[in-house]
Short mmCIF file of C-alpha atoms in Angstrom, two decimals:
data_model
loop_
_atom_site.label_atom_id
_atom_site.label_comp_id
_atom_site.label_asym_id
_atom_site.label_seq_id
_atom_site.Cartn_x
_atom_site.Cartn_y
_atom_site.Cartn_z
CA MET A 1 10.53 25.99 1.30
CA GLY A 2 9.07 22.42 2.88
CA VAL A 3 5.50 20.97 2.16
CA GLY A 4 3.56 21.43 5.66
CA PHE A 5 1.35 18.66 7.25
CA VAL A 6 -1.12 19.99 9.91
CA GLY A 7 -3.41 16.93 10.97
CA LEU A 8 -2.07 13.73 12.10
CA GLY A 9 -4.61 11.14 13.42
CA ILE A 10 -6.00 7.93 12.21
CA MET A 11 -5.43 8.85 8.45
CA GLY A 12 -3.10 11.82 8.33
CA GLN A 13 0.15 10.14 10.30
CA PRO A 14 0.32 7.37 8.08
CA MET A 15 -0.40 9.90 4.65
CA ALA A 16 1.97 12.63 6.38
CA LEU A 17 4.74 9.09 6.75
CA ASN A 18 4.52 8.34 3.52
CA LEU A 19 5.41 11.73 2.06
CA ALA A 20 8.82 11.70 4.94
CA ARG A 21 9.54 8.56 3.96
CA ALA A 22 9.77 9.16 0.29
CA GLY A 23 11.68 12.43 0.74
CA THR A 24 9.82 15.50 0.95
CA PRO A 25 10.89 17.90 2.70
CA LEU A 26 8.13 17.83 5.37
CA VAL A 27 7.50 20.01 8.50
CA VAL A 28 4.16 18.96 10.44
CA TRP A 29 2.26 19.64 13.71
CA ASN A 30 -0.45 18.34 15.49
CA ARG A 31 -2.53 19.53 18.71
CA THR A 32 -1.62 16.42 20.40
CA ALA A 33 2.39 16.25 20.03
CA ALA A 34 3.06 13.13 20.89
CA ARG A 35 1.65 11.70 17.35
CA CYS A 36 4.84 14.17 15.78
CA GLU A 37 7.04 11.11 17.15
CA PRO A 38 6.97 8.92 14.43
CA LEU A 39 7.29 11.65 12.26
CA ARG A 40 10.55 13.08 13.38
CA ALA A 41 12.07 9.73 13.60
CA ALA A 42 10.96 9.18 9.59
CA GLY A 43 12.56 12.51 9.56
CA ALA A 44 10.18 15.10 9.38
CA SER A 45 11.01 18.45 11.37
CA VAL A 46 8.10 19.23 14.21
CA ALA A 47 7.18 22.63 14.39
CA GLY A 48 5.59 23.95 17.86
CA SER A 49 2.62 25.52 16.43
CA ALA A 50 0.50 25.57 13.20
CA ALA A 51 1.11 29.06 12.43
CA GLU A 52 4.81 27.94 12.78
CA VAL A 53 4.55 25.55 9.75
CA PHE A 54 2.53 28.25 7.68
CA ARG A 55 6.10 30.51 7.70
CA ARG A 56 8.19 26.90 6.66
CA ALA A 57 6.17 25.79 3.94
CA ARG A 58 4.58 26.85 0.48
CA VAL A 59 2.37 24.42 0.32
CA VAL A 60 0.17 23.10 3.24
CA LEU A 61 -1.66 19.88 3.60
CA LEU A 62 -4.51 19.91 6.15
CA MET A 63 -6.03 16.81 7.29
CA LEU A 64 -8.22 17.65 10.11
CA ALA A 65 -11.85 16.13 11.38
CA ASP A 66 -14.14 18.99 10.93
CA GLU A 67 -14.30 22.54 10.63
CA ALA A 68 -13.91 23.72 13.95
CA ALA A 69 -10.40 22.28 13.93
CA MET A 70 -9.63 23.92 10.47
CA ASP A 71 -10.62 27.28 11.30
CA ALA A 72 -8.77 27.04 14.18
CA VAL A 73 -5.67 25.87 12.79
CA LEU A 74 -6.36 28.97 10.35
CA GLU A 75 -7.19 31.44 12.90
CA ARG A 76 -9.77 32.80 10.98
CA ASP A 77 -11.50 34.41 14.25
CA ALA A 78 -8.09 36.77 13.76
CA PRO A 79 -7.71 38.21 10.15
CA ALA A 80 -4.59 39.44 10.68
CA ALA A 81 -3.16 35.89 11.67
CA PHE A 82 -5.17 34.06 8.90
CA ALA A 83 -3.85 36.63 6.16
CA ALA A 84 -0.34 35.95 7.68
CA ASN A 85 -1.36 31.87 7.42
CA VAL A 86 -2.49 31.63 3.79
CA ALA A 87 -0.84 34.52 2.02
CA GLY A 88 1.51 33.18 -0.53
CA ARG A 89 0.93 29.64 0.64
CA VAL A 90 -1.73 26.60 -1.11
CA VAL A 91 -4.11 25.81 1.03
CA VAL A 92 -5.30 21.83 0.54
CA HIS A 93 -7.74 20.65 2.60
CA MET A 94 -7.81 16.61 1.97
CA GLY A 95 -10.05 16.12 5.24
CA THR A 96 -14.30 16.58 4.26
CA THR A 97 -16.45 19.19 5.84
CA SER A 98 -19.50 20.81 4.15
CA ALA A 99 -19.00 22.21 -0.16
CA THR A 100 -20.44 24.99 1.27
CA TYR A 101 -18.01 25.49 4.34
CA SER A 102 -14.75 24.78 1.54
CA ALA A 103 -16.33 27.09 -1.03
CA ALA A 104 -16.31 30.45 1.57
CA LEU A 105 -13.64 29.01 2.65
CA CYS A 106 -11.64 29.31 -0.51
CA ALA A 107 -12.94 32.73 -0.85
CA ALA A 108 -11.25 34.03 1.90
CA VAL A 109 -7.89 32.03 1.44
CA ARG A 110 -8.04 33.60 -2.21
CA ALA A 111 -8.79 37.16 -0.78
CA ALA A 112 -6.57 36.96 1.66
CA GLY A 113 -3.80 36.56 -1.02
CA GLY A 114 -3.68 32.28 -1.13
CA GLU A 115 -4.71 29.90 -3.21
CA TYR A 116 -6.68 27.10 -2.27
CA VAL A 117 -7.36 23.15 -3.34
CA GLU A 118 -9.76 20.80 -2.28
CA ALA A 119 -8.07 17.17 -2.43
CA PRO A 120 -10.32 14.82 -0.32
CA VAL A 121 -9.34 10.90 -0.27
CA SER A 122 -11.47 8.09 -0.32
CA GLY A 123 -10.20 5.13 1.68
CA SER A 124 -9.31 4.57 5.58
CA ARG A 125 -6.26 3.54 7.27
CA ASP A 126 -5.22 0.44 6.08
CA PRO A 127 -5.16 2.38 1.87
CA ALA A 128 -3.40 5.57 3.70
CA GLU A 129 -0.61 3.13 4.98
CA ALA A 130 -0.70 1.52 1.37
CA GLY A 131 -0.25 4.70 -0.18
CA GLU A 132 -3.15 3.20 -1.96
CA LEU A 133 -5.64 6.63 -1.49
CA VAL A 134 -7.54 8.24 -4.37
CA ALA A 135 -7.54 12.12 -3.81
CA MET A 136 -10.64 14.32 -5.65
CA LEU A 137 -8.87 17.39 -6.89
CA ALA A 138 -10.90 20.52 -6.90
CA GLY A 139 -9.26 24.45 -7.74
CA GLU A 140 -7.50 26.69 -10.27
CA PRO A 141 -5.52 24.62 -12.32
CA ALA A 142 -2.08 25.61 -11.05
CA ALA A 143 -2.90 25.83 -7.81
CA VAL A 144 -4.14 21.98 -8.23
CA ALA A 145 -0.61 20.80 -9.65
CA GLU A 146 1.14 22.01 -7.38
CA ALA A 147 -0.80 19.84 -5.06
CA ARG A 148 -1.40 17.10 -7.52
CA ALA A 149 2.66 17.25 -7.76
CA LEU A 150 3.02 16.24 -3.83
CA LEU A 151 0.24 13.02 -3.91
CA PRO A 152 2.06 9.98 -5.33
CA PRO A 153 3.55 8.97 -1.99
CA MET A 154 0.09 9.18 -0.38
CA CYS A 155 -2.37 8.38 -3.32
CA ARG A 156 -2.42 5.73 -6.31
CA ASP A 157 -4.85 8.18 -8.15
CA ALA A 158 -6.20 11.99 -8.12
CA ILE A 159 -9.41 12.92 -10.08
CA GLU A 160 -9.55 16.62 -11.13
CA CYS A 161 -13.68 17.33 -10.05
CA GLY A 162 -12.91 20.84 -11.84
CA GLN A 163 -13.46 23.77 -9.49
CA VAL A 164 -14.23 24.42 -5.64
CA PRO A 165 -16.02 22.64 -3.90
CA GLY A 166 -15.85 20.04 -6.89
CA GLY A 167 -13.99 17.90 -4.74
CA LEU A 168 -16.03 17.51 -1.51
CA LEU A 169 -19.50 17.37 -3.32
CA MET A 170 -17.29 14.34 -5.12
CA LYS A 171 -16.24 12.91 -2.17
CA LEU A 172 -19.88 12.75 -0.30
CA ALA A 173 -21.34 11.09 -3.08
CA VAL A 174 -18.89 8.23 -3.26
CA ASN A 175 -19.43 8.39 0.38
CA ILE A 176 -23.15 7.31 0.08
CA PHE A 177 -21.79 4.32 -2.04
CA LEU A 178 -19.48 3.55 0.77
CA ILE A 179 -21.46 3.59 3.84
CA THR A 180 -24.68 2.13 2.29
CA THR A 181 -22.56 -0.82 0.98
CA VAL A 182 -20.88 -1.56 4.77
CA THR A 183 -24.11 -1.17 6.19
CA GLY A 184 -25.35 -3.59 3.99
CA LEU A 185 -22.94 -5.73 4.29
CA ALA A 186 -22.94 -5.74 8.70
CA GLU A 187 -26.85 -6.28 7.82
CA ALA A 188 -25.91 -9.19 5.71
CA ALA A 189 -23.85 -10.76 8.50
CA HIS A 190 -26.09 -10.34 11.03
CA PHE A 191 -28.51 -12.25 9.38
CA ALA A 192 -26.58 -14.55 8.42
CA ALA A 193 -25.16 -14.93 12.09
CA ARG A 194 -28.91 -15.32 13.57
CA HIS A 195 -29.68 -18.07 11.12
CA GLY A 196 -26.92 -20.84 11.88
CA VAL A 197 -24.67 -19.92 9.11
CA ASP A 198 -21.11 -20.77 8.82
CA MET A 199 -20.31 -17.50 9.41
CA ARG A 200 -16.34 -18.09 7.69
CA SER A 201 -18.13 -19.58 4.85
CA PHE A 202 -20.02 -16.40 4.71
CA ARG A 203 -16.32 -14.96 4.10
CA ASP A 204 -15.60 -16.76 1.88
CA VAL A 205 -18.71 -16.70 -0.15
CA VAL A 206 -18.24 -12.18 -0.20
CA ASP A 207 -14.85 -13.13 -1.17
CA SER A 208 -15.65 -15.05 -3.99
CA GLY A 209 -18.71 -13.22 -5.34
CA PRO A 210 -19.63 -10.82 -7.33
CA MET A 211 -19.75 -8.18 -4.96
CA ALA A 212 -15.95 -8.41 -3.65
CA SER A 213 -14.24 -5.35 -3.47
CA ALA A 214 -11.09 -3.64 -1.06
CA VAL A 215 -13.84 -3.08 1.36
CA SER A 216 -16.12 -5.41 1.47
CA ARG A 217 -13.03 -8.25 2.13
CA VAL A 218 -11.47 -6.12 4.86
CA LYS A 219 -15.25 -5.62 5.99
CA ALA A 220 -15.85 -8.85 6.33
CA ARG A 221 -13.11 -9.57 7.86
CA LYS A 222 -14.02 -7.69 10.79
CA LEU A 223 -17.44 -8.84 10.81
CA VAL A 224 -16.48 -12.32 11.10
CA GLU A 225 -13.67 -12.58 13.36
CA GLY A 226 -15.35 -9.23 15.79
CA ASP A 227 -12.18 -7.44 15.07
CA LEU A 228 -13.53 -4.07 15.32
CA ALA A 229 -10.34 -2.27 15.78
CA ALA A 230 -10.95 1.69 13.84
CA GLN A 231 -10.14 2.24 9.84
CA ALA A 232 -12.76 4.44 10.03
CA ALA A 233 -14.62 5.23 13.12
CA ILE A 234 -18.13 5.39 13.69
CA ALA A 235 -18.07 8.49 15.22
CA ASP A 236 -16.24 9.96 11.68
CA VAL A 237 -18.42 7.92 9.69
CA LEU A 238 -21.78 9.76 11.26
CA LYS A 239 -20.37 12.75 10.40
CA ASN A 240 -19.81 12.26 6.92
CA ASN A 241 -23.19 10.79 6.88
CA ARG A 242 -24.67 13.95 8.46
CA LEU A 243 -23.19 16.02 5.80
CA ILE A 244 -24.81 13.82 2.88
CA ALA A 245 -28.15 14.13 4.72
CA GLU A 246 -27.85 18.13 5.15
CA ALA A 247 -26.16 18.36 1.40
CA ALA A 248 -29.27 15.95 -0.20
CA ARG A 249 -31.43 18.91 2.26
CA ALA A 250 -30.35 21.83 0.86
CA SER A 251 -30.66 20.52 -2.61
CA GLY A 252 -33.49 18.99 -2.10
CA THR A 253 -32.25 15.67 -3.20
CA ALA A 254 -33.98 12.56 -1.88
CA SER A 255 -31.47 10.13 0.36
CA PRO A 256 -33.64 7.13 1.29
CA LEU A 257 -30.74 5.05 2.08
CA ILE A 258 -28.24 7.52 3.68
CA ASP A 259 -31.17 8.62 5.63
CA VAL A 260 -31.39 4.84 7.20
CA CYS A 261 -27.74 4.69 7.59
CA GLN A 262 -27.35 7.97 9.53
CA GLU A 263 -30.45 6.72 12.10
CA LEU A 264 -28.41 3.48 13.16
CA PHE A 265 -25.00 5.16 13.04
CA ALA A 266 -26.59 7.80 15.54
CA GLU A 267 -27.49 4.42 17.62
CA THR A 268 -24.43 2.95 16.89
CA LEU A 269 -23.09 5.82 18.39
CA ALA A 270 -25.41 6.06 21.27
CA LEU A 271 -24.70 2.61 22.18
CA GLY A 272 -21.23 3.83 23.18
CA HIS A 273 -19.24 2.35 20.18
CA GLY A 274 -18.35 5.89 18.64
CA GLY A 275 -14.40 4.51 18.64
CA LEU A 276 -15.12 1.45 16.94
CA ASP A 277 -14.82 0.62 13.02
CA MET A 278 -17.74 1.38 10.67
CA ALA A 279 -18.53 -2.11 10.71
CA ALA A 280 -19.55 -2.26 14.29
CA VAL A 281 -22.79 -0.53 13.12
CA VAL A 282 -23.46 -4.03 13.35
CA ARG A 283 -24.08 -3.45 16.88
CA ALA A 284 -27.07 -1.25 16.43
CA ILE A 285 -28.72 -3.88 14.11
CA GLU A 286 -28.14 -6.49 16.55
CA ALA A 287 -29.54 -4.56 19.41
CA ARG A 288 -33.09 -3.75 17.47
CA THR A 289 -33.20 -7.73 16.45
CA ALA A 290 -32.44 -7.59 20.82
CA GLY A 291 -35.85 -5.05 20.89
CA GLN A 292 -33.34 -2.66 23.22
CA GLY A 293 -32.40 -0.11 20.72
CA ALA A 294 -30.20 2.53 21.80
CA PRO A 295 -30.25 4.72 24.97
CA ALA A 296 -32.55 7.39 25.08
#
């Protein structure tokens, strides 16, 4: 049987392309059919439905936007169809949802005779295109090993995080660092611009300094050049931010920085920038400086 891949968005399409180009016998499906065409050109088989992917694949990788999309693809509202989809399959959840949702889905898949692996990834569009993502694996060892064997074309590393929902909890923890770092860089760039600092020199200092990273180099360039095309979009980052905040509230964990970031990303979305890169959080900071704020 082949390997299935469902969800060909900003991240999913380059991930699936790397699999296809590596010779993986891939069958794909996406709600917007046009997103499948580059995969067809790369040698993948395009299914007519998500259910067809499950029929034709032993391992199915899901890179979907949210829990509603996961449930729709898996047909969780129809028990017989859900069981037909997952029985005898390894379902690999590579997107970002709440850990609570993932744990419940894991139990449902196993009860229906399937196996379930969490493999959320750290990285944005550029690392996805380069096959430089980092996966966080969780699940039963045999199923994790089966999923891990498929990852090299997409991921430069894969870290095992115990049982479900250990992978999702790790992803949320890492995202705190990512979101607060990019927000801090956006505020630094805004401060520099407001004080007349030469912005290309600002970028050079950031790139050369002790805080430099692959993320800071990409986002500093975006902020200086005004290129805010999405690698990780504001709307998606806000969703992840909310998942972190909700998990923090549920566990009684203080999250002061992520709470401020949630306000800023929500304001950026309200200003109409939901499709721009997460570096566009600078727009909310600019609006606060101008005393405008986000629309009510």
